[in-house]
Short mmCIF file of C-alpha atoms and ligand atoms in Angstrom, two decimals:
data_model
loop_
_atom_site.label_atom_id
_atom_site.label_comp_id
_atom_site.label_asym_id
_atom_site.label_seq_id
_atom_site.Cartn_x
_atom_site.Cartn_y
_atom_site.Cartn_z
CA MET A 1 -21.23 7.98 -45.43
CA HIS A 2 -24.87 7.99 -44.28
CA TYR A 3 -24.21 5.46 -41.52
CA ALA A 4 -21.86 4.32 -38.78
CA VAL A 5 -22.67 0.72 -37.83
CA LYS A 6 -20.61 -2.27 -36.70
CA ASP A 7 -20.94 -4.44 -39.81
CA ILE A 8 -23.22 -3.70 -42.76
CA LYS A 9 -23.07 -7.41 -43.72
CA LEU A 10 -25.36 -8.18 -40.77
CA ALA A 11 -28.25 -6.52 -42.64
CA SER A 12 -29.95 -9.75 -43.79
CA GLN A 13 -29.99 -11.10 -40.22
CA GLY A 14 -31.51 -7.77 -39.11
CA ALA A 15 -34.20 -8.11 -41.79
CA LYS A 16 -35.28 -11.48 -40.39
CA LYS A 17 -35.41 -10.09 -36.86
CA ILE A 18 -37.58 -7.18 -37.94
CA GLU A 19 -39.91 -9.48 -39.85
CA PHE A 20 -40.35 -11.57 -36.68
CA ALA A 21 -41.00 -8.45 -34.57
CA GLU A 22 -43.59 -7.22 -37.09
CA ALA A 23 -45.54 -10.44 -36.68
CA HIS A 24 -46.09 -9.43 -33.02
CA MET A 25 -46.73 -5.74 -33.55
CA GLY A 26 -50.13 -5.83 -35.24
CA ALA A 27 -51.40 -2.59 -33.69
CA LEU A 28 -48.42 -0.63 -35.00
CA LEU A 29 -48.82 -2.18 -38.44
CA GLU A 30 -52.42 -0.92 -38.52
CA VAL A 31 -51.14 2.59 -37.78
CA ARG A 32 -48.59 2.09 -40.57
CA LYS A 33 -51.34 1.16 -43.03
CA ARG A 34 -53.20 4.38 -42.29
CA PHE A 35 -50.02 6.47 -42.42
CA ALA A 36 -49.16 4.97 -45.82
CA LYS A 37 -52.45 6.38 -47.19
CA GLN A 38 -52.47 9.74 -45.38
CA LYS A 39 -48.72 10.60 -45.36
CA PRO A 40 -48.88 12.83 -42.25
CA PHE A 41 -45.10 13.40 -42.24
CA LYS A 42 -44.59 14.33 -45.89
CA GLY A 43 -41.57 16.62 -46.17
CA LEU A 44 -40.61 16.23 -42.49
CA THR A 45 -37.44 14.84 -40.94
CA ILE A 46 -37.78 12.88 -37.71
CA GLY A 47 -34.58 12.60 -35.66
CA MET A 48 -34.42 9.80 -33.12
CA ALA A 49 -32.31 8.76 -30.19
CA LEU A 50 -33.87 5.40 -29.29
CA HIS A 51 -32.57 1.93 -28.43
CA VAL A 52 -31.79 0.47 -31.85
CA THR A 53 -33.74 -2.77 -31.51
CA LYS A 54 -35.87 -4.78 -33.92
CA GLU A 55 -39.01 -3.10 -32.55
CA THR A 56 -37.51 0.34 -33.14
CA GLY A 57 -36.83 -0.83 -36.71
CA VAL A 58 -40.58 -1.43 -37.09
CA LEU A 59 -41.29 2.09 -35.78
CA VAL A 60 -38.76 3.62 -38.19
CA GLU A 61 -40.44 1.92 -41.16
CA THR A 62 -43.86 3.03 -39.91
CA LEU A 63 -42.79 6.68 -39.83
CA ILE A 64 -41.18 6.35 -43.26
CA ALA A 65 -44.45 4.86 -44.57
CA GLY A 66 -46.05 8.08 -43.30
CA GLY A 67 -43.76 10.14 -45.52
CA ALA A 68 -41.00 11.01 -43.05
CA LYS A 69 -37.28 10.99 -43.54
CA VAL A 70 -35.96 9.25 -40.41
CA VAL A 71 -32.49 9.59 -38.92
CA ILE A 72 -31.47 7.47 -35.94
CA ALA A 73 -28.83 7.19 -33.22
CA SER A 74 -28.94 5.10 -30.07
CA CYS A 75 -29.97 6.39 -26.64
CA ASN A 76 -27.65 3.99 -24.84
CA PRO A 77 -24.10 2.85 -25.64
CA LEU A 78 -24.84 -0.84 -24.93
CA SER A 79 -28.35 -1.44 -26.29
CA THR A 80 -27.89 -1.45 -30.07
CA GLN A 81 -28.67 -4.64 -31.98
CA ASP A 82 -25.95 -4.44 -34.62
CA ASP A 83 -27.86 -6.49 -37.20
CA VAL A 84 -30.86 -4.17 -36.94
CA ALA A 85 -28.62 -1.10 -37.29
CA ALA A 86 -27.06 -2.70 -40.38
CA TYR A 87 -30.51 -3.41 -41.88
CA LEU A 88 -31.62 0.20 -41.42
CA ALA A 89 -28.35 1.55 -42.84
CA LYS A 90 -28.57 -0.77 -45.85
CA LYS A 91 -32.06 0.56 -46.57
CA GLY A 92 -30.50 4.02 -46.91
CA ILE A 93 -31.73 5.27 -43.52
CA PRO A 94 -29.09 7.45 -41.82
CA THR A 95 -28.15 5.22 -38.85
CA TYR A 96 -25.44 5.90 -36.31
CA ALA A 97 -25.16 3.19 -33.66
CA TYR A 98 -23.17 0.17 -32.60
CA LYS A 99 -23.20 -1.96 -29.45
CA GLY A 100 -20.43 -0.86 -27.10
CA GLU A 101 -20.15 2.76 -28.26
CA THR A 102 -17.59 4.94 -26.53
CA LYS A 103 -19.00 8.02 -24.81
CA ALA A 104 -17.36 10.16 -27.51
CA ASP A 105 -19.07 8.16 -30.29
CA TYR A 106 -22.38 8.22 -28.42
CA TYR A 107 -22.47 12.02 -28.49
CA LYS A 108 -20.93 12.19 -31.98
CA PHE A 109 -23.84 10.06 -33.25
CA ILE A 110 -26.43 12.23 -31.50
CA ARG A 111 -24.81 15.23 -33.20
CA ALA A 112 -24.99 13.35 -36.53
CA VAL A 113 -28.79 13.14 -36.04
CA ILE A 114 -28.91 16.85 -35.19
CA ASP A 115 -26.95 17.64 -38.39
CA HIS A 116 -29.99 16.43 -40.37
CA LYS A 117 -31.99 19.31 -38.85
CA PRO A 118 -34.99 17.33 -37.59
CA HIS A 119 -38.49 18.84 -37.48
CA ILE A 120 -39.56 16.31 -34.83
CA THR A 121 -37.36 14.60 -32.24
CA ILE A 122 -37.96 11.27 -30.53
CA ASP A 123 -35.95 10.67 -27.40
CA ASP A 124 -35.56 7.97 -24.78
CA GLY A 125 -33.86 9.65 -21.83
CA CYS A 126 -33.78 13.25 -23.14
CA ASP A 127 -30.16 13.31 -24.36
CA LEU A 128 -31.12 14.45 -27.88
CA VAL A 129 -33.35 17.25 -26.60
CA SER A 130 -30.83 18.45 -24.03
CA GLU A 131 -28.01 18.39 -26.61
CA ILE A 132 -30.15 20.49 -29.00
CA HIS A 133 -31.02 22.97 -26.24
CA LEU A 134 -27.47 23.24 -24.92
CA LYS A 135 -25.44 23.30 -28.12
CA HIS A 136 -27.69 23.69 -31.21
CA ALA A 137 -30.34 26.16 -30.09
CA GLN A 138 -30.29 27.81 -33.54
CA LEU A 139 -32.23 24.77 -34.87
CA ILE A 140 -35.12 25.15 -32.42
CA PRO A 141 -37.29 27.48 -34.59
CA ASN A 142 -37.28 24.66 -37.19
CA ILE A 143 -38.58 22.07 -34.69
CA LEU A 144 -42.34 21.41 -34.38
CA GLY A 145 -42.02 19.29 -31.25
CA GLY A 146 -40.65 16.13 -29.73
CA CYS A 147 -41.67 12.92 -28.00
CA GLU A 148 -40.11 11.37 -24.92
CA GLU A 149 -40.30 7.64 -24.24
CA THR A 150 -39.23 7.12 -20.65
CA THR A 151 -39.85 8.19 -17.04
CA THR A 152 -36.35 9.56 -16.51
CA GLY A 153 -36.51 11.60 -19.73
CA ILE A 154 -39.84 13.08 -18.69
CA ASN A 155 -38.44 13.98 -15.26
CA ARG A 156 -35.62 15.84 -17.05
CA LEU A 157 -38.11 17.64 -19.31
CA ILE A 158 -40.24 18.69 -16.35
CA ALA A 159 -37.07 20.06 -14.73
CA MET A 160 -36.28 21.94 -17.96
CA GLU A 161 -39.80 23.38 -18.09
CA ALA A 162 -39.58 24.50 -14.44
CA ASP A 163 -36.22 26.12 -15.23
CA ASN A 164 -37.75 27.98 -18.19
CA ALA A 165 -35.17 26.16 -20.31
CA LEU A 166 -37.56 24.12 -22.49
CA LYS A 167 -37.91 25.83 -25.86
CA TYR A 168 -40.12 23.52 -27.88
CA PRO A 169 -43.21 21.37 -27.13
CA MET A 170 -42.67 17.83 -25.91
CA VAL A 171 -45.08 14.92 -25.60
CA ALA A 172 -44.63 12.64 -22.58
CA VAL A 173 -45.36 9.31 -24.30
CA ASN A 174 -44.54 7.43 -21.08
CA SER A 175 -47.64 9.06 -19.54
CA ASN A 176 -49.90 7.11 -21.93
CA GLN A 177 -51.59 4.36 -19.96
CA THR A 178 -50.87 2.07 -22.90
CA LYS A 179 -47.17 2.82 -22.30
CA HIS A 180 -46.33 2.69 -18.59
CA LEU A 181 -48.93 0.08 -17.59
CA PHE A 182 -47.56 -2.37 -20.14
CA ASP A 183 -44.03 -1.48 -21.29
CA ASN A 184 -42.67 -0.50 -17.86
CA PHE A 185 -44.57 -3.21 -16.00
CA TYR A 186 -44.77 -6.32 -18.20
CA GLY A 187 -41.91 -5.39 -20.53
CA THR A 188 -39.31 -4.41 -17.94
CA GLY A 189 -40.54 -7.12 -15.58
CA GLN A 190 -39.94 -9.92 -18.05
CA SER A 191 -36.91 -8.60 -19.92
CA THR A 192 -34.96 -7.64 -16.78
CA ILE A 193 -35.20 -11.21 -15.53
CA ASP A 194 -34.28 -12.33 -19.07
CA GLY A 195 -31.16 -10.09 -18.98
CA ILE A 196 -30.05 -11.40 -15.58
CA LEU A 197 -30.58 -14.99 -16.73
CA ARG A 198 -28.67 -14.53 -19.99
CA ALA A 199 -25.80 -12.86 -18.13
CA THR A 200 -25.57 -15.37 -15.27
CA ASN A 201 -27.91 -18.36 -15.83
CA ILE A 202 -28.48 -18.20 -12.07
CA LEU A 203 -31.42 -20.05 -10.46
CA PHE A 204 -34.01 -17.63 -9.07
CA ALA A 205 -35.89 -20.22 -7.02
CA GLY A 206 -34.96 -19.87 -3.36
CA LYS A 207 -32.86 -16.73 -3.88
CA THR A 208 -33.51 -13.37 -2.25
CA VAL A 209 -34.04 -10.64 -4.82
CA VAL A 210 -33.89 -7.01 -3.69
CA VAL A 211 -35.81 -4.62 -5.93
CA ALA A 212 -35.10 -0.92 -5.38
CA GLY A 213 -38.07 1.22 -6.40
CA TYR A 214 -41.68 0.04 -6.51
CA GLY A 215 -42.74 2.08 -9.51
CA TYR A 216 -44.11 0.60 -12.73
CA CYS A 217 -40.81 -1.12 -13.57
CA GLY A 218 -39.97 -2.28 -10.06
CA ARG A 219 -43.43 -3.80 -9.59
CA GLY A 220 -43.02 -5.81 -12.78
CA VAL A 221 -39.58 -7.08 -11.77
CA ALA A 222 -40.76 -7.98 -8.24
CA LEU A 223 -43.76 -9.89 -9.55
CA ARG A 224 -41.76 -11.90 -12.09
CA ALA A 225 -38.97 -12.65 -9.59
CA ARG A 226 -41.55 -13.94 -7.11
CA GLY A 227 -43.13 -16.00 -9.88
CA MET A 228 -39.81 -17.76 -10.33
CA GLY A 229 -39.67 -18.74 -6.68
CA ALA A 230 -37.54 -15.94 -5.27
CA LYS A 231 -38.14 -14.18 -1.97
CA VAL A 232 -38.47 -10.51 -2.81
CA ILE A 233 -37.49 -7.50 -0.70
CA VAL A 234 -38.52 -4.02 -1.88
CA THR A 235 -36.80 -0.76 -0.94
CA GLU A 236 -38.57 2.58 -1.43
CA ILE A 237 -38.49 6.25 -0.41
CA ASP A 238 -42.17 6.89 -1.19
CA ALA A 239 -44.45 5.93 1.70
CA VAL A 240 -47.47 5.09 -0.49
CA ARG A 241 -45.50 2.86 -2.80
CA ALA A 242 -43.74 1.19 0.13
CA LEU A 243 -47.16 0.47 1.62
CA GLN A 244 -48.35 -0.97 -1.70
CA ALA A 245 -45.30 -3.24 -1.80
CA ALA A 246 -45.96 -4.38 1.77
CA MET A 247 -49.61 -5.15 0.99
CA ASP A 248 -48.60 -6.94 -2.21
CA GLY A 249 -46.82 -9.31 0.15
CA TYR A 250 -43.18 -8.24 -0.16
CA GLN A 251 -40.81 -7.46 2.68
CA VAL A 252 -40.01 -3.75 2.76
CA MET A 253 -36.92 -2.33 4.45
CA PRO A 254 -34.12 0.22 3.93
CA MET A 255 -31.39 -0.73 1.45
CA LEU A 256 -28.74 -0.82 4.20
CA GLN A 257 -30.68 -3.65 5.85
CA ALA A 258 -31.68 -5.36 2.59
CA ALA A 259 -28.05 -5.33 1.46
CA LYS A 260 -27.21 -8.07 3.98
CA HIS A 261 -29.92 -10.43 2.66
CA GLY A 262 -29.88 -10.04 -1.12
CA ASP A 263 -28.49 -12.57 -3.58
CA ILE A 264 -29.62 -10.55 -6.60
CA PHE A 265 -30.20 -6.78 -6.62
CA VAL A 266 -32.16 -4.85 -9.24
CA THR A 267 -32.39 -1.05 -9.19
CA ALA A 268 -35.44 0.45 -10.91
CA THR A 269 -35.68 3.99 -9.56
CA GLY A 270 -34.24 6.47 -12.07
CA GLY A 271 -32.16 7.82 -9.15
CA LYS A 272 -28.46 8.01 -8.34
CA HIS A 273 -26.26 5.73 -6.18
CA ILE A 274 -29.22 3.71 -4.93
CA ILE A 275 -26.65 0.99 -4.28
CA ASP A 276 -23.63 2.75 -2.80
CA ILE A 277 -20.41 1.84 -1.00
CA PRO A 278 -21.96 1.39 2.49
CA HIS A 279 -24.47 -1.07 0.98
CA MET A 280 -21.77 -3.01 -0.88
CA LYS A 281 -19.79 -3.35 2.33
CA GLN A 282 -22.77 -5.21 3.86
CA MET A 283 -23.34 -7.60 0.95
CA LYS A 284 -22.93 -11.37 0.94
CA ASN A 285 -20.22 -13.11 -1.00
CA GLY A 286 -21.50 -13.67 -4.55
CA ALA A 287 -24.11 -10.90 -4.60
CA ILE A 288 -25.22 -9.94 -8.11
CA LEU A 289 -25.93 -6.28 -8.92
CA SER A 290 -28.03 -5.17 -11.86
CA ASN A 291 -29.97 -2.12 -12.96
CA CYS A 292 -32.98 -1.57 -15.19
CA GLY A 293 -33.40 2.17 -14.57
CA HIS A 294 -32.56 4.46 -17.47
CA PHE A 295 -29.04 5.65 -16.61
CA ASN A 296 -26.04 3.77 -15.28
CA CYS A 297 -25.70 5.85 -12.11
CA GLU A 298 -28.07 3.79 -9.93
CA ILE A 299 -25.22 1.50 -8.84
CA ASN A 300 -22.03 3.26 -7.78
CA ALA A 301 -19.75 1.21 -10.04
CA GLU A 302 -16.75 3.48 -9.45
CA GLY A 303 -17.21 2.97 -5.72
CA LEU A 304 -17.32 -0.79 -6.27
CA ALA A 305 -14.05 -0.60 -8.22
CA LYS A 306 -12.46 1.38 -5.37
CA LEU A 307 -13.50 -1.27 -2.84
CA SER A 308 -11.97 -3.99 -4.98
CA THR A 309 -8.51 -5.40 -5.49
CA LYS A 310 -9.34 -7.35 -8.66
CA LYS A 311 -11.84 -7.16 -11.48
CA LYS A 312 -12.41 -9.70 -14.25
CA GLU A 313 -15.09 -10.51 -16.81
CA VAL A 314 -16.25 -14.03 -15.96
CA ARG A 315 -19.02 -14.24 -18.59
CA PRO A 316 -20.30 -11.82 -21.20
CA HIS A 317 -22.05 -8.98 -19.30
CA THR A 318 -20.84 -10.28 -15.91
CA VAL A 319 -17.84 -8.71 -14.19
CA GLU A 320 -16.54 -10.15 -10.94
CA TYR A 321 -15.13 -7.69 -8.40
CA THR A 322 -13.00 -9.14 -5.60
CA LEU A 323 -13.24 -6.90 -2.56
CA LYS A 324 -10.42 -6.26 -0.09
CA SER A 325 -12.35 -8.53 2.29
CA SER A 326 -11.99 -11.24 -0.44
CA ARG A 327 -15.78 -11.35 -0.95
CA LYS A 328 -16.90 -11.29 -4.57
CA ILE A 329 -19.60 -9.06 -6.03
CA TYR A 330 -20.81 -9.39 -9.61
CA LEU A 331 -21.88 -6.35 -11.65
CA LEU A 332 -23.99 -6.96 -14.76
CA SER A 333 -23.72 -4.88 -17.94
CA ASP A 334 -21.62 -2.17 -16.26
CA GLY A 335 -24.72 -1.12 -14.36
CA ARG A 336 -26.52 -0.19 -17.60
CA LEU A 337 -30.08 -1.35 -18.35
CA VAL A 338 -29.57 -5.08 -18.03
CA ASN A 339 -32.66 -5.92 -20.10
CA LEU A 340 -31.32 -4.13 -23.16
CA ALA A 341 -27.60 -4.73 -22.68
CA ALA A 342 -27.64 -8.43 -21.78
CA ALA A 343 -30.95 -9.37 -23.44
CA GLU A 344 -33.06 -7.88 -26.25
CA GLY A 345 -35.16 -5.35 -24.35
CA HIS A 346 -38.92 -5.55 -24.18
CA PRO A 347 -40.85 -8.13 -26.15
CA SER A 348 -42.38 -6.85 -29.39
CA GLU A 349 -45.97 -6.99 -28.11
CA VAL A 350 -45.43 -4.27 -25.50
CA MET A 351 -43.23 -2.21 -27.80
CA SER A 352 -46.10 -2.26 -30.28
CA LEU A 353 -48.16 -0.33 -27.71
CA SER A 354 -45.35 2.06 -26.78
CA PHE A 355 -44.49 2.77 -30.40
CA CYS A 356 -48.13 3.27 -31.42
CA GLY A 357 -47.87 6.00 -28.77
CA GLN A 358 -44.73 7.44 -30.41
CA ALA A 359 -46.21 7.30 -33.92
CA LEU A 360 -49.51 8.90 -32.86
CA ALA A 361 -47.65 11.51 -30.77
CA CYS A 362 -45.68 12.56 -33.87
CA GLU A 363 -48.94 12.86 -35.82
CA TRP A 364 -50.52 14.86 -32.96
CA ILE A 365 -47.56 17.27 -32.97
CA VAL A 366 -47.91 17.87 -36.71
CA LYS A 367 -51.68 18.43 -36.44
CA ASN A 368 -51.40 20.79 -33.45
CA ALA A 369 -48.05 22.45 -34.19
CA LYS A 370 -49.53 25.95 -34.64
CA THR A 371 -51.03 26.06 -31.14
CA LEU A 372 -48.48 24.14 -29.08
CA GLU A 373 -46.25 25.93 -26.59
CA PRO A 374 -42.85 24.94 -25.19
CA LYS A 375 -44.35 22.71 -22.51
CA VAL A 376 -44.57 19.03 -21.62
CA TYR A 377 -47.87 17.66 -22.96
CA GLU A 378 -49.78 14.45 -22.43
CA LEU A 379 -51.75 12.98 -25.33
CA PRO A 380 -55.55 13.16 -25.14
CA LYS A 381 -57.13 10.10 -23.47
CA ASN A 382 -58.82 8.93 -26.68
CA VAL A 383 -55.34 8.07 -28.05
CA ASP A 384 -54.96 5.44 -25.32
CA ALA A 385 -58.38 4.04 -26.20
CA GLU A 386 -57.42 3.93 -29.88
CA ILE A 387 -54.16 2.07 -29.17
CA ALA A 388 -55.80 -0.42 -26.80
CA THR A 389 -58.60 -1.07 -29.30
CA LEU A 390 -56.08 -1.80 -32.07
CA GLN A 391 -54.17 -4.18 -29.82
CA LEU A 392 -57.32 -5.98 -28.65
CA ARG A 393 -58.40 -6.40 -32.27
CA HIS A 394 -54.97 -7.83 -33.07
CA MET A 395 -55.34 -10.27 -30.14
CA GLY A 396 -58.82 -11.30 -31.28
CA ILE A 397 -60.43 -10.05 -28.06
CA LYS A 398 -63.89 -8.46 -28.08
CA ILE A 399 -65.30 -6.36 -25.22
CA ASP A 400 -68.71 -5.02 -24.19
CA THR A 401 -70.14 -1.60 -25.00
CA ALA A 402 -72.13 0.23 -22.33
CA THR A 403 -75.88 0.21 -23.05
CA LYS A 404 -77.86 3.46 -23.25
CA GLU A 405 -79.29 2.67 -19.80
CA GLN A 406 -75.81 2.09 -18.34
CA LYS A 407 -74.45 5.32 -19.84
CA LYS A 408 -77.38 7.29 -18.45
CA TYR A 409 -76.90 5.71 -15.03
CA ALA A 410 -73.15 6.40 -15.03
CA GLU A 411 -73.70 10.06 -15.86
CA SER A 412 -76.53 10.78 -13.40
CA TRP A 413 -76.45 11.50 -9.67
CA ARG A 414 -80.18 11.03 -8.94
CA GLU A 415 -80.41 7.26 -8.77
CA GLY A 416 -79.35 5.70 -5.43
CA THR A 417 -80.30 2.52 -3.63
N1 NAD B 1 -35.23 -0.91 -18.60
C1 NAD B 1 -36.19 -0.45 -19.36
O1 NAD B 1 -36.40 -0.95 -20.45
C2 NAD B 1 -37.04 0.66 -18.85
C3 NAD B 1 -38.36 0.79 -19.31
C4 NAD B 1 -39.15 1.82 -18.78
C5 NAD B 1 -38.60 2.70 -17.85
N2 NAD B 1 -37.29 2.56 -17.48
C6 NAD B 1 -36.64 3.42 -16.50
O2 NAD B 1 -36.78 2.78 -15.22
C7 NAD B 1 -36.78 3.76 -14.17
C8 NAD B 1 -38.04 3.59 -13.34
O3 NAD B 1 -39.19 3.84 -14.14
P1 NAD B 1 -40.65 3.74 -13.55
O4 NAD B 1 -41.57 4.02 -14.67
O5 NAD B 1 -40.79 2.53 -12.74
O6 NAD B 1 -40.62 5.04 -12.57
P2 NAD B 1 -41.52 5.36 -11.33
O7 NAD B 1 -41.36 6.81 -11.07
O8 NAD B 1 -42.89 4.78 -11.50
O9 NAD B 1 -40.84 4.51 -10.14
C9 NAD B 1 -39.61 4.80 -9.56
C10 NAD B 1 -39.74 4.46 -8.07
O10 NAD B 1 -38.44 4.53 -7.49
C11 NAD B 1 -38.60 5.07 -6.18
N3 NAD B 1 -37.33 5.59 -5.70
C12 NAD B 1 -36.72 6.76 -6.03
N4 NAD B 1 -35.56 6.88 -5.33
C13 NAD B 1 -35.45 5.75 -4.57
C14 NAD B 1 -34.48 5.29 -3.65
N5 NAD B 1 -33.41 6.03 -3.29
N6 NAD B 1 -34.66 4.07 -3.08
C15 NAD B 1 -35.75 3.34 -3.36
N7 NAD B 1 -36.71 3.73 -4.23
C16 NAD B 1 -36.56 4.92 -4.82
C17 NAD B 1 -39.67 6.12 -6.36
O11 NAD B 1 -40.27 6.48 -5.12
C18 NAD B 1 -40.64 5.43 -7.31
O12 NAD B 1 -41.65 4.72 -6.62
C19 NAD B 1 -36.67 5.11 -14.90
O13 NAD B 1 -35.32 5.46 -14.99
C20 NAD B 1 -37.20 4.80 -16.28
O14 NAD B 1 -36.77 5.73 -17.23
C21 NAD B 1 -36.52 1.54 -17.94
#
């Protein structure tokens, strides 16, 4: 069987979802049009571990239009949209993903992608790359390069490079300005709130929201939470970012202090046990814990279970823990990315930008394969300009061009007051 999905009969629903996403992903469709003519991936297999969402479906079809064979598994056990997975499988695309995968299935599906011997890998979180390096190193000579979607994955790749463990070239797609300034900021900002709302339907106005991490994601979440009338507290370990948060008008304090005030908590750091047992012991009755960082280790869920005498699912994606003190704490989506588990992930418009980055990164790898080394690369700056120009055109927005006089002025040092 070329697929493992929840229910192949969901394919027609998946088709409608993908059609709707396409209508908002004009920039990526322009890349698809060019790929369809030039076929940059003819004869190549692209293996993916990405969230299987409608937007990813649009990326898959774009790479196929460019001549690739695409094979896909999920990069998170809870983020798959089963109708989209069914659609891809029904089209004959090897697809291994369902929402609610066991850990064993999660890795089995990543291995199923590896079995297709990809020439290019696309990862979100670096699990596919690390699995290849740790257990299937014999395939590495066949691999031209890979692309990584997210901050946490890039941090892992940089650690691999420093350890001399990285054996094929990787492109840090998250480093594109058209990725982290939009996807992480606007995308995570909006969809994290969406996930919390779908899971709880709680009113944000008047609540205190604690955002851990004032990076690109955290800033987006803080801004949207404030926009809905919440008081926002930021926690940080980086002095510059803490200062930025303070000057953006948020309260900044250590998590141990913030824990006492928060009604809703969102971790967005990429780190481990950002919310830990000592914090939970300080929390108010009814506190809601959620995470939008890549892995589910930001909230110590095992610790929460140990503090508790009872645990029950009160709504889909919302589990109530009753602590020995009889206070209740609610954990959303098992501490996994709440925007993908409880909602649909980022809106199509921002994924269009991110996935233009993925598509163009794959093309860049093919064009430069002979000279690339096993390192983490960033794409040349003109790629960002190309993606932004496509998106602006799609949005019907025109901008100015510098005049000859302005260019000359910008490049010279002689002219002063
Ligand atoms: N949910 C999504 O759809 C989505 C989208 C993009 C990125 N991500 C993930 O979100 C996470 C954050 O990404 P980003 O781009 O904002 O990263 P970033 O590096 O810009 O920001 C992370 C911030 O967290 C801070 N931090 C680290 N440890 C901390 C701690 N103990 N307490 C408080 N703050 C701490 C860092 O100083 C940094 O400012 C990553 O795991 C990334 O992979 C998720």
